[in-house]
Short mmCIF file of C-alpha atoms and ligand atoms in Angstrom, two decimals:
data_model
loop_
_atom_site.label_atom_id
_atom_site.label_comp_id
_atom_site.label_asym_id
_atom_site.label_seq_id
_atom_site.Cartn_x
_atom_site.Cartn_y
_atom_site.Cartn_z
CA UNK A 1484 254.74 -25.49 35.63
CA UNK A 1485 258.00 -26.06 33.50
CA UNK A 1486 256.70 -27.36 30.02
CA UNK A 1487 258.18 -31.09 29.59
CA UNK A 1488 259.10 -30.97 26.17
CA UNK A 1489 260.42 -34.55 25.46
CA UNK A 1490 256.36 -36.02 27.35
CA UNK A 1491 254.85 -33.57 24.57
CA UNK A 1492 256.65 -35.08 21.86
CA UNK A 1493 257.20 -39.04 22.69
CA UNK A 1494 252.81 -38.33 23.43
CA UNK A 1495 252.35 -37.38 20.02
CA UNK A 1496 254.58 -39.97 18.22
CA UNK A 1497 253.04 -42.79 20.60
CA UNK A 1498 249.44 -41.98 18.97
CA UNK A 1499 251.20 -42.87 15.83
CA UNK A 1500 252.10 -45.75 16.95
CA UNK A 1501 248.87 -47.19 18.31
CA UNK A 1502 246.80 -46.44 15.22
CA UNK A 1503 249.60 -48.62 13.19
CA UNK A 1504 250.62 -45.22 11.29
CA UNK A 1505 254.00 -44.57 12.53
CA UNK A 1506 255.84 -44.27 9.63
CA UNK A 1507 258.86 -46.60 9.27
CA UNK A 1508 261.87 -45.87 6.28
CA UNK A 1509 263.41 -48.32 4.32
CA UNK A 1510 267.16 -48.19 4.25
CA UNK A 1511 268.03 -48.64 0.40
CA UNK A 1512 270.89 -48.62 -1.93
CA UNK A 1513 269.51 -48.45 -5.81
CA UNK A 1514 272.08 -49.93 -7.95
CA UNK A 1515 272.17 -48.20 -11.24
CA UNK A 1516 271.70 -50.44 -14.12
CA UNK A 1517 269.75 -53.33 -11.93
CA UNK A 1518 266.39 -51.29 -12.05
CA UNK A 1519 263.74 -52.29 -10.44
CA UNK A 1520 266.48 -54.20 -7.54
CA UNK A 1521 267.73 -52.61 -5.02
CA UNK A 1522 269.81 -53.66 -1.80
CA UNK A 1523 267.75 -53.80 1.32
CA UNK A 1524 270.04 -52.27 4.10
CA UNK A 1525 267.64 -52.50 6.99
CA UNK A 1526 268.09 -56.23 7.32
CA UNK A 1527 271.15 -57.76 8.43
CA UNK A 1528 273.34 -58.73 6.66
CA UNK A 1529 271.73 -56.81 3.45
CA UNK A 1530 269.05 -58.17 0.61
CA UNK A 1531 268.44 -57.70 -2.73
CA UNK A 1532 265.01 -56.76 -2.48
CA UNK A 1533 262.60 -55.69 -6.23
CA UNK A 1534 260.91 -52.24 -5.57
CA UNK A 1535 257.07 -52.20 -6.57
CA UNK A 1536 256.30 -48.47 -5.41
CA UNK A 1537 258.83 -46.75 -6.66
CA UNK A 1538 257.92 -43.26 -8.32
CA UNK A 1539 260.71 -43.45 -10.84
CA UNK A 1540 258.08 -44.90 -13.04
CA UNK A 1541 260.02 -45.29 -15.89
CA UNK A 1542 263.49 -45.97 -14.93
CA UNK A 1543 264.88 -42.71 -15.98
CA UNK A 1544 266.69 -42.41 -13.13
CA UNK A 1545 268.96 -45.01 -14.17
CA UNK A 1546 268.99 -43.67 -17.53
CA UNK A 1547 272.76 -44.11 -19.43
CA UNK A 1548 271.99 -40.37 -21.32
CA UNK A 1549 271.00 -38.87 -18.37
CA UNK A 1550 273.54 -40.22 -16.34
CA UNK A 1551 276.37 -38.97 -18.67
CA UNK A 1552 274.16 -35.40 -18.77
CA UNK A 1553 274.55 -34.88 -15.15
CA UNK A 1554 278.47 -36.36 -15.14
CA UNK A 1555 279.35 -34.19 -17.73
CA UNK A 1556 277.53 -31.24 -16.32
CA UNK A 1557 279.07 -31.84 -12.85
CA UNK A 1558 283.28 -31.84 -15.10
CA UNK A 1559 282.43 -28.98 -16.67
CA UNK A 1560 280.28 -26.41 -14.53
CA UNK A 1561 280.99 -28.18 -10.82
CA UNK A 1562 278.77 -28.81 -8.42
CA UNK A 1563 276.09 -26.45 -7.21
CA UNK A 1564 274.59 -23.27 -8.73
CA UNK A 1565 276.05 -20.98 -6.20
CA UNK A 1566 273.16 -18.54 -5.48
CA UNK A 1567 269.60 -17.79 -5.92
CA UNK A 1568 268.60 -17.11 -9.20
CA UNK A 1569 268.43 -13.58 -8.59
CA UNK A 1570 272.27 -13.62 -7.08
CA UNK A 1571 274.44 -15.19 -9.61
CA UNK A 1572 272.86 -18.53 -9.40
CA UNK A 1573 271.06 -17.98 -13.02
CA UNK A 1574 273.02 -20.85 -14.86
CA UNK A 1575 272.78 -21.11 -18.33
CA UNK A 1576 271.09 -24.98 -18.13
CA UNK A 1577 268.47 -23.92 -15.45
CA UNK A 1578 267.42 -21.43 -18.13
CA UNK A 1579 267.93 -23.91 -20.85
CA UNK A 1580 266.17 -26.11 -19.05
CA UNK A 1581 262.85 -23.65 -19.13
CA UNK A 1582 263.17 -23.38 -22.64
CA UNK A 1583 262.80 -27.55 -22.71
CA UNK A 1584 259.34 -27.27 -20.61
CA UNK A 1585 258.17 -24.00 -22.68
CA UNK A 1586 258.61 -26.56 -25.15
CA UNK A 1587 257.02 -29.13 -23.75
CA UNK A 1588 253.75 -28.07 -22.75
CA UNK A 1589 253.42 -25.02 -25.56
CA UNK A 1590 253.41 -22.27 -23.04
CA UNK A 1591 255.20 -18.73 -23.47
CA UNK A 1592 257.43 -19.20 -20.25
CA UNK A 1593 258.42 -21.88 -17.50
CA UNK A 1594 259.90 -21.56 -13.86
CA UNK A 1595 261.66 -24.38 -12.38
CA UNK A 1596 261.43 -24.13 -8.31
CA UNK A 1597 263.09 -26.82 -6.38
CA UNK A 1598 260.73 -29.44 -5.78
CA UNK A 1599 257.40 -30.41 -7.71
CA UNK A 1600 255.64 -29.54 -3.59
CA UNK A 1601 257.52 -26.54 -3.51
CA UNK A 1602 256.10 -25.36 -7.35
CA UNK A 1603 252.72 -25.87 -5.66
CA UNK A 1604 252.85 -24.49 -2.52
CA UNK A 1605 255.15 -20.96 -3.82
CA UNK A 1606 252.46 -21.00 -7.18
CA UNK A 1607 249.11 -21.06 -5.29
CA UNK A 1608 249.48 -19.52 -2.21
CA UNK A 1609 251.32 -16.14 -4.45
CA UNK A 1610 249.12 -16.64 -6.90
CA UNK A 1611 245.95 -16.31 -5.26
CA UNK A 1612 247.42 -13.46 -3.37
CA UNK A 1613 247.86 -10.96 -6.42
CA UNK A 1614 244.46 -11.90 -7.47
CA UNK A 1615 241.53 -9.38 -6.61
CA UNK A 1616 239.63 -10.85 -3.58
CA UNK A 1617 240.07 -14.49 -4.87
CA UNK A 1618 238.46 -17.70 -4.26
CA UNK A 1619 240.21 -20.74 -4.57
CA UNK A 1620 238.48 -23.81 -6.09
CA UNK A 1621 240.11 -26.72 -4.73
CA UNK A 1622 239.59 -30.76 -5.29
CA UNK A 1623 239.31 -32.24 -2.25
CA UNK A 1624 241.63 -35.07 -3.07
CA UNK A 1625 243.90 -32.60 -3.56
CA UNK A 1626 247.93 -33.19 -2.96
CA UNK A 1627 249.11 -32.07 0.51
CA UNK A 1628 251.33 -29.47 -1.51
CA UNK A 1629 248.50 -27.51 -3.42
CA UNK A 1630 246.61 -27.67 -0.28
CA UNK A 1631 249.40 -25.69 2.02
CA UNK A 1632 249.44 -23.18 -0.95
CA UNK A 1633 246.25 -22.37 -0.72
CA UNK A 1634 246.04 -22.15 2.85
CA UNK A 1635 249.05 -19.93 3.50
CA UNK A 1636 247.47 -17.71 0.29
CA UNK A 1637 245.06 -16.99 3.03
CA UNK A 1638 242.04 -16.45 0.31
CA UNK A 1639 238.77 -17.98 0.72
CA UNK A 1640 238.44 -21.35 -0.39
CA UNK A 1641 235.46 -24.08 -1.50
CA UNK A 1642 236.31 -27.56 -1.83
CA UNK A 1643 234.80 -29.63 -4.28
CA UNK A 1644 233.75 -33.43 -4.08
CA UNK A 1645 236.58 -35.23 -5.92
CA UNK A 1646 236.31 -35.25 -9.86
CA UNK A 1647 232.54 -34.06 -9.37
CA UNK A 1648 231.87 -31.14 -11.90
CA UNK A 1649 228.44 -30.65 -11.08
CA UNK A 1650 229.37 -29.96 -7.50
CA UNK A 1651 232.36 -27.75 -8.75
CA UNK A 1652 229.49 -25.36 -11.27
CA UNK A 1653 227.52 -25.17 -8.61
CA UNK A 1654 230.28 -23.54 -6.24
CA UNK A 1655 230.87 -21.00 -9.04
CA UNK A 1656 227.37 -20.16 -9.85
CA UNK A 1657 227.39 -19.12 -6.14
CA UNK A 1658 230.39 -17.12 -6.20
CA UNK A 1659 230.51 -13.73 -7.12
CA UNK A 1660 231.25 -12.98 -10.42
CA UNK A 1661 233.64 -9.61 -9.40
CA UNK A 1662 235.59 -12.00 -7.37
CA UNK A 1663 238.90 -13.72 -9.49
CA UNK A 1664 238.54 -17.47 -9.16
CA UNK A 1665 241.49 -19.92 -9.19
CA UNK A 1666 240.57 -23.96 -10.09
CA UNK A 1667 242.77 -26.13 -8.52
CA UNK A 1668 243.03 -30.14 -9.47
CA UNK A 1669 245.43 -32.75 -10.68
CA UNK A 1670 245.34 -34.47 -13.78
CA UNK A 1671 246.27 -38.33 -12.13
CA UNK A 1672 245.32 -38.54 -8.66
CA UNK A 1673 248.64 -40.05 -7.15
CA UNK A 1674 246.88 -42.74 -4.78
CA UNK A 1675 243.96 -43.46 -6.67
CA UNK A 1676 245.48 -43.25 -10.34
CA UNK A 1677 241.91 -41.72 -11.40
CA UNK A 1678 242.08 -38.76 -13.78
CA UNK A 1679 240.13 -35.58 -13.61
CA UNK A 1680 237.74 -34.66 -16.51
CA UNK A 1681 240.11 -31.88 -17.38
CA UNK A 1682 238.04 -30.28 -20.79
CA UNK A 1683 234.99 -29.77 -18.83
CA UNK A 1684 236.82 -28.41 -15.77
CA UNK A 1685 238.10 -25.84 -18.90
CA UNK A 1686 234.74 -25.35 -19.88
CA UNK A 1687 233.98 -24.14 -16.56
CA UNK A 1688 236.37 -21.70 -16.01
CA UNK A 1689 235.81 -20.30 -19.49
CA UNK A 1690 231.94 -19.76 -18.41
CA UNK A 1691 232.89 -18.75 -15.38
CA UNK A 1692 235.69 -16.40 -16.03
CA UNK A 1693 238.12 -18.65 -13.60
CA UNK A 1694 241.88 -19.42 -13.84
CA UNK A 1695 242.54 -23.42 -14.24
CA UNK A 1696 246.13 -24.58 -12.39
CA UNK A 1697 246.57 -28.68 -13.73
CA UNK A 1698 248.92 -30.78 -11.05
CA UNK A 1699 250.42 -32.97 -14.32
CA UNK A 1700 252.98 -34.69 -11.61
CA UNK A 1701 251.84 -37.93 -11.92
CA UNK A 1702 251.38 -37.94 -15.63
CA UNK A 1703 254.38 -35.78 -17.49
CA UNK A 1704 256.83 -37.98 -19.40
CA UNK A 1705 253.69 -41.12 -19.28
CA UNK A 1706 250.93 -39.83 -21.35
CA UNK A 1707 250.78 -37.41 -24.47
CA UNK A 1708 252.29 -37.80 -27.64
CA UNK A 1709 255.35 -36.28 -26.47
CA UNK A 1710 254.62 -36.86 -23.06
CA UNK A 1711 253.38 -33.48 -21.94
CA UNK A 1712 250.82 -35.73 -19.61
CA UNK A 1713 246.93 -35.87 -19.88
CA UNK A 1714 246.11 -32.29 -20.78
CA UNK A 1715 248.96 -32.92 -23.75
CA UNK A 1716 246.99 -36.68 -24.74
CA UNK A 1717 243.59 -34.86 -24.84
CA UNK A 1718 244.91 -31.89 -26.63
CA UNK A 1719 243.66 -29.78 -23.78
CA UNK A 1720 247.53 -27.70 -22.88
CA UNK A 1721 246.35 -24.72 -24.81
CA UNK A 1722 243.42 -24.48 -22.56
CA UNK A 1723 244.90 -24.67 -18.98
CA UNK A 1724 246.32 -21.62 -17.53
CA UNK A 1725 249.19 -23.32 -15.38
CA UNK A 1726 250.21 -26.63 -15.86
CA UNK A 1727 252.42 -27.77 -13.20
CA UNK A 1728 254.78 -30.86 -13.26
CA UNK A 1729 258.23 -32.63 -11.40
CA UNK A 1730 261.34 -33.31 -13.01
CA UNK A 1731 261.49 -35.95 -9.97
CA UNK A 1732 259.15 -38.63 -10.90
CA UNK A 1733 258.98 -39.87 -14.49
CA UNK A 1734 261.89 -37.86 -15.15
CA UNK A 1735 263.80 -39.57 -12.40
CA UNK A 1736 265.76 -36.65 -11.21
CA UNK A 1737 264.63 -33.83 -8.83
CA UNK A 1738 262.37 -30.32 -9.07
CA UNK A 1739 259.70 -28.87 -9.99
CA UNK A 1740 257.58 -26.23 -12.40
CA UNK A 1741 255.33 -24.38 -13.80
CA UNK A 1742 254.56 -23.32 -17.23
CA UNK A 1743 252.22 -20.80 -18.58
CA UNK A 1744 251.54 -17.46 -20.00
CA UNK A 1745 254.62 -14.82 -19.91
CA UNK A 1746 253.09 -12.69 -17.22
CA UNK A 1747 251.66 -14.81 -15.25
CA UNK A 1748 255.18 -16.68 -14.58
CA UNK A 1749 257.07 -13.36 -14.57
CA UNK A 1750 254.79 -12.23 -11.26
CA UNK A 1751 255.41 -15.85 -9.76
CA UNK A 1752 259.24 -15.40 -10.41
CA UNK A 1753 258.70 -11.27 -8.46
CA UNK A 1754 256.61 -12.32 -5.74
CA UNK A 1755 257.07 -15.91 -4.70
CA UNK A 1756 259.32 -16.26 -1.59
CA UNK A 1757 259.54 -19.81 -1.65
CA UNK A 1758 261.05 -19.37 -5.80
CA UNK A 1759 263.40 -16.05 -4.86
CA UNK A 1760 264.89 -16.84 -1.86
CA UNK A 1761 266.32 -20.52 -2.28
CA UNK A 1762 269.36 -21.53 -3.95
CA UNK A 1763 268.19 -22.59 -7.84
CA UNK A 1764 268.80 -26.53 -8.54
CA UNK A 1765 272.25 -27.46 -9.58
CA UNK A 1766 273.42 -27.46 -13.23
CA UNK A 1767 274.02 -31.10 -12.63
CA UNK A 1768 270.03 -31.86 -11.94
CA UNK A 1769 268.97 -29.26 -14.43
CA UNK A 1770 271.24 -31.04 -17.40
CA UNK A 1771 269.68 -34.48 -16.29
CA UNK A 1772 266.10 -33.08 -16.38
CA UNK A 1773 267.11 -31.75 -19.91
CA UNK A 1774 268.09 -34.83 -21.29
CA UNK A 1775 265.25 -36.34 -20.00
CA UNK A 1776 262.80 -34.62 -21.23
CA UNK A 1777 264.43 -34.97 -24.80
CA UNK A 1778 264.38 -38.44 -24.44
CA UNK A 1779 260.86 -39.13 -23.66
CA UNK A 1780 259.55 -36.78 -25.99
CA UNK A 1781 260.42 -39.56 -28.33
CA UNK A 1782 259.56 -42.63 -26.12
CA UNK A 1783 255.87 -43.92 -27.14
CA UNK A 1784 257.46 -47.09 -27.10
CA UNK A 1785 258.40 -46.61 -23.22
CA UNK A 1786 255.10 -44.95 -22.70
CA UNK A 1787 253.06 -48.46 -24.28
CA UNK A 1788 255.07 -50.83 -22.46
CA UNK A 1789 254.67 -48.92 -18.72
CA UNK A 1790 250.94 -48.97 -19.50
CA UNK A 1791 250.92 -52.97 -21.00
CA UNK A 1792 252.59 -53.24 -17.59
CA UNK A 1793 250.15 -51.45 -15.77
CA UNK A 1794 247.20 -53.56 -17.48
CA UNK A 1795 248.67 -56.80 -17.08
CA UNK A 1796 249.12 -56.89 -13.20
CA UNK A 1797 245.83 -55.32 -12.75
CA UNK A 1798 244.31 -58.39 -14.61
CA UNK A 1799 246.52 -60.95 -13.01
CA UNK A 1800 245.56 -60.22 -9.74
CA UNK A 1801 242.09 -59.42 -10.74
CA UNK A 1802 242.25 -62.73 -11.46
CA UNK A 1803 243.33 -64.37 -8.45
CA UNK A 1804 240.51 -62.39 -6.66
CA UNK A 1805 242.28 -59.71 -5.24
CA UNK A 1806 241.29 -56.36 -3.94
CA UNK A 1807 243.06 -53.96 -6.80
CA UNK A 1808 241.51 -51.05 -7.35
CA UNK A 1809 240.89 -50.78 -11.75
CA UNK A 1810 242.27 -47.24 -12.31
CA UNK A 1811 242.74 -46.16 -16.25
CA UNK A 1812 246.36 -45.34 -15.22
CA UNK A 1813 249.78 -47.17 -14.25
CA UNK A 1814 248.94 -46.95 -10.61
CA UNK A 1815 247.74 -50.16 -9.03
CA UNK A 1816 246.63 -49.88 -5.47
CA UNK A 1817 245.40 -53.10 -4.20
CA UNK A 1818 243.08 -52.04 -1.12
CA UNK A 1819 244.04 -53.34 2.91
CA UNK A 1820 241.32 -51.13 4.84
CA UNK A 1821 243.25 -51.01 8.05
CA UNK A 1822 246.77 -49.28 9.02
CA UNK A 1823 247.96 -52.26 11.04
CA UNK A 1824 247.07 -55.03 8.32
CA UNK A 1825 248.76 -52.62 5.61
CA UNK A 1826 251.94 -52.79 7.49
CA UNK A 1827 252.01 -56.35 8.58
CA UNK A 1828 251.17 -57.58 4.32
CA UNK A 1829 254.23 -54.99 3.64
CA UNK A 1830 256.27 -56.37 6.27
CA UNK A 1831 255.95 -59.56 4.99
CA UNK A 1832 256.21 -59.13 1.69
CA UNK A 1833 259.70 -57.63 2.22
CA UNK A 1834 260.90 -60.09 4.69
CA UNK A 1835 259.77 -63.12 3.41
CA UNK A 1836 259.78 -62.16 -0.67
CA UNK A 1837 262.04 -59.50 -0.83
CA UNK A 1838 259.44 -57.49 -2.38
CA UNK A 1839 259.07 -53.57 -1.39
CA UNK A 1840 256.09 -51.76 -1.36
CA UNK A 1841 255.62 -49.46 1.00
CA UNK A 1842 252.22 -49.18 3.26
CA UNK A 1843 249.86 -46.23 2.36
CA UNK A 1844 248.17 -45.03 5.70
CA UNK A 1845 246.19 -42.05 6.45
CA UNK A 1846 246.73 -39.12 6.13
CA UNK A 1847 248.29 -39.95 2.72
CA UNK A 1848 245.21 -41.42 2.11
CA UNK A 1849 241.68 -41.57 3.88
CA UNK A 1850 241.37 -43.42 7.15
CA UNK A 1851 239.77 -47.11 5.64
CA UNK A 1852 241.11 -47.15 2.71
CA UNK A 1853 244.69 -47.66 3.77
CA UNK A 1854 246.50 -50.20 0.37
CA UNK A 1855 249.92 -50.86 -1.02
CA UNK A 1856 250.12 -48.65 -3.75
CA UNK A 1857 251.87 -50.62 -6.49
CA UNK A 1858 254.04 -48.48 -9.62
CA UNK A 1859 254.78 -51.44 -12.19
CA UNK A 1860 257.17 -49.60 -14.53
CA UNK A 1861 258.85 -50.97 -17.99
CA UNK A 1862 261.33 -52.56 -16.41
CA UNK A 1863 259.45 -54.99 -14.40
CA UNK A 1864 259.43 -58.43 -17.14
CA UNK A 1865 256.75 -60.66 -16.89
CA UNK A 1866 258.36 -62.86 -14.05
CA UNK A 1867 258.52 -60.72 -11.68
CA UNK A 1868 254.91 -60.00 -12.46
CA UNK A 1869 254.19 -63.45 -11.47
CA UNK A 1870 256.40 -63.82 -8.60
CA UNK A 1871 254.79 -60.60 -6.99
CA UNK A 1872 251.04 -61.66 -8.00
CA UNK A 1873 251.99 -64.87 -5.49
CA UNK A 1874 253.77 -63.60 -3.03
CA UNK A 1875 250.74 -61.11 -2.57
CA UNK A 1876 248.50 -63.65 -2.53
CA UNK A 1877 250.45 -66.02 -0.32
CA UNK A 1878 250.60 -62.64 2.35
CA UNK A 1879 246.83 -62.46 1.98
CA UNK A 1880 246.03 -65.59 2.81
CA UNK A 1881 248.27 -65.67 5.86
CA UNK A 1882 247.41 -62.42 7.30
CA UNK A 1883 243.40 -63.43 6.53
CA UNK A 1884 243.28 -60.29 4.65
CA UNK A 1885 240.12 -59.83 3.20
CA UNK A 1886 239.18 -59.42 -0.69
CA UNK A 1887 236.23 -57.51 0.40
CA UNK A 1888 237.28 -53.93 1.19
CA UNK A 1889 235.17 -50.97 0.67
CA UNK A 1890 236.77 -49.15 -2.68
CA UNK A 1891 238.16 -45.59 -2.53
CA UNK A 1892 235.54 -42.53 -3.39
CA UNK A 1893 236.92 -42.08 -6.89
CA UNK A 1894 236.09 -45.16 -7.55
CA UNK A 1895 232.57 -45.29 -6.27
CA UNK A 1896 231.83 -42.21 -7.37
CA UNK A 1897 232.34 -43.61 -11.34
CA UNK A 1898 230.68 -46.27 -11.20
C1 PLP B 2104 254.89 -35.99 -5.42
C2 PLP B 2104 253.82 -34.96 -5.66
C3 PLP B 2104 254.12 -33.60 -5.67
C4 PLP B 2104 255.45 -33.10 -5.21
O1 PLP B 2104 256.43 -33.30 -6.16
P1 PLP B 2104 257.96 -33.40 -5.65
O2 PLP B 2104 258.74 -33.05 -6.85
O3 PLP B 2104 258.15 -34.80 -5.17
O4 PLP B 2104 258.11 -32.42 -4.55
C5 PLP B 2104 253.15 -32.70 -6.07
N1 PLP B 2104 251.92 -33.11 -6.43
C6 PLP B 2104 251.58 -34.42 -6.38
C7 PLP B 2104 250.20 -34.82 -6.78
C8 PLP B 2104 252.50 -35.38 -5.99
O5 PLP B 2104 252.15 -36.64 -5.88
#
């Protein structure tokens, strides 16, 4: 029988729909020097709406430096790099740029790939494939990208319970000591905004003869004296073989990296398909990633205020009794427990507040512990704190929401 191709797919994206998970985009216009507004182009005519999720977390996207960075780059060297890096596409401010993150984290070499999920999936899976026989240790709240990189690397794998060292020794006591070992984790966890005990994950893999790779993308540019993210903060960069970050989120621009010892990046930059054969990232990105980076190497200041932001709406709407989840970080889920309820309190917030946060459904996150994940940034002033602590409350009360829900594992597990 012929195979009807359109049943096969309208079937699939129908299951979507009836578990409340089909994923709906909001049509937005940022307007550069309004930060945190944008206009709201999916209603008719268009709203302003304020954006709560956004992972821009410190404006820098809107940034008047890096602005004139990537204008001027764009007059002077045009528009994009015009090759891989290996055919003529090795511009002088992608390699510039290298030097900057060398900098940064205090590592011999960088490699900047085109997207923080691309760094991830290219590192690992290449990675673990020049390695002798290896095993990949991986945290099970892993990001999606880290977790396609070690799958295609095709090694054997052991997952460990989420943040739980005891769990991860014992998975390395069992291993064979011949075998090369690879310890895979992220420094913030992006939905939960816990972080990972990263010096005793080091200690391991010094007793245990294993490589550490650090995910830093949710925490370069926000934490560390010069904002080289947690591993920077606890003095730990030395210690970690790869650190891994995006130019994309604090940074507010796009791409992504790796930094580490000379050899080790040289064999990433020989062997990883998804870093040779890809145009490189414009000049015009690479000049505003620059400039960023300069600029928050010097930015406690913006550093305090995102995390006095952070702080503050976590205690407001612990306060008013609501179900936010008390991460150490600047991410503030507040915690729904069911796809369809996630999406109505969304909904509603952004028709009848003009406030955007998008749902978080599985598989972003586990089925049950579906939330709005909220990113208050320094931008955000203390009224529209208070405006979105009552519109959230007004949409729980309506919806009968309830300030009950079961809290995420990371949580659980700490306390
Ligand atoms: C967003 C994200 C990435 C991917 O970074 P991009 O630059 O957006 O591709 C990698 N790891 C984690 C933990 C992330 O949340």
């Amino acid at each position: 029988m012929a195979v009807d191709y359109e049943k096969h797919l309208e079937k699939a994206l129908a299951s979507l729909h009836e578990e409340g998970r089909y994923r709906v985009f909001t049509d937005l216009a940022r307007r550069a020097g309004d930060f945190p507004r944008a206009m709201n182009h999916s209603t008719e005519p268009p709203r302003e709406v304020t954006v709560w999720c956004s992972n821009d977390y410190l404006g820098m996207g809107q940034n008047e430096r890096v602005m004139t960075a990537m204008k001027d780059a764009i007059d002077t060297m045009g528009t994009g790099a015009g090759g891989t890096r290996n055919i003529s596409g090795n511009h002088h401010t992608i390699v510039t740029l290298e030097k900057e993150l060398c900098d940064l984290h205090n590592k011999q070499a960088a490699l900047v790939f085109t997207s923080g999920y691309i760094s991830n999936e290219a590192t690992l899976s290449t990675l673990a494939k020049l390695l002798p026989d290896c095993i990949i240790f991986s945290d099970e709240l892993n990001h999606a990208s880290m977790i396609e990189g070690v799958r295609q690397s095709g090694c054997s794998k052991r997952i460990w319970r989420h943040n739980d060292i005891a769990h991860l020794e014992s998975l390395l006591r069992e291993a064979d000591p011949n075998r090369a070992k690879l310890i895979a984790f992220e420094s913030v966890y992006s939905m939960d905004g816990d972080v990972a005990p990263i010096a005793e994950i080091c200690a391991l893999a010094e007793k245990y003869n294993a490589l550490t790779y650090l995910d830093e993308v949710h925490a370069v540019g926000m934490y560390g004296q010069r904002g080289g993210g947690i591993a920077d903060r606890e003095n730990l960069m030395h210690r970690v073989d790869i650190i891994e970050g995006t130019l994309a989120k604090a940074f507010g621009v796009m791409g992504g990296y790796i930094t580490g010892n000379s050899s080790l990046i040289d064999a990433i930059r020989s062997f990883a398909p998804g870093f040779i054969f890809t145009t490189s990232l414009p000049p015009a990105i690479a000049a505003g990633a620059i400039e960023s980076v300069r600029i928050l190497k010097q930015a406690n200041d913006v550093r305090a205020r995102h995390q006095d932001r952070a702080a503050r709406l976590k205690e407001m709407l612990t306060q008013e009794d609501l179900p936010v989840l008390l991460s150490e970080t600047h991410i503030v889920p507040i915690m729904v427990g069911d796809p369809v309820l996630c999406k109505a309190a969304s909904d509603r917030l952004l028709n009848e507040h003009n406030i955007y946060i998008q749902p978080i459904n599985y598989p972003t996150v586990p089925r049950g512990t579906e939330r709005l994940r909220i990113t208050p940034t320094p931008l955000h002033d203390d009224v529209m704190l208070e405006e979105l602590v009552s519109a959230v409350k007004e949409v729980w009360d309506y919806l009968g929401i309830s300030r009950d829900v079961p809290m995420p594992m990371s949580l659980s597990a700490a306390q």
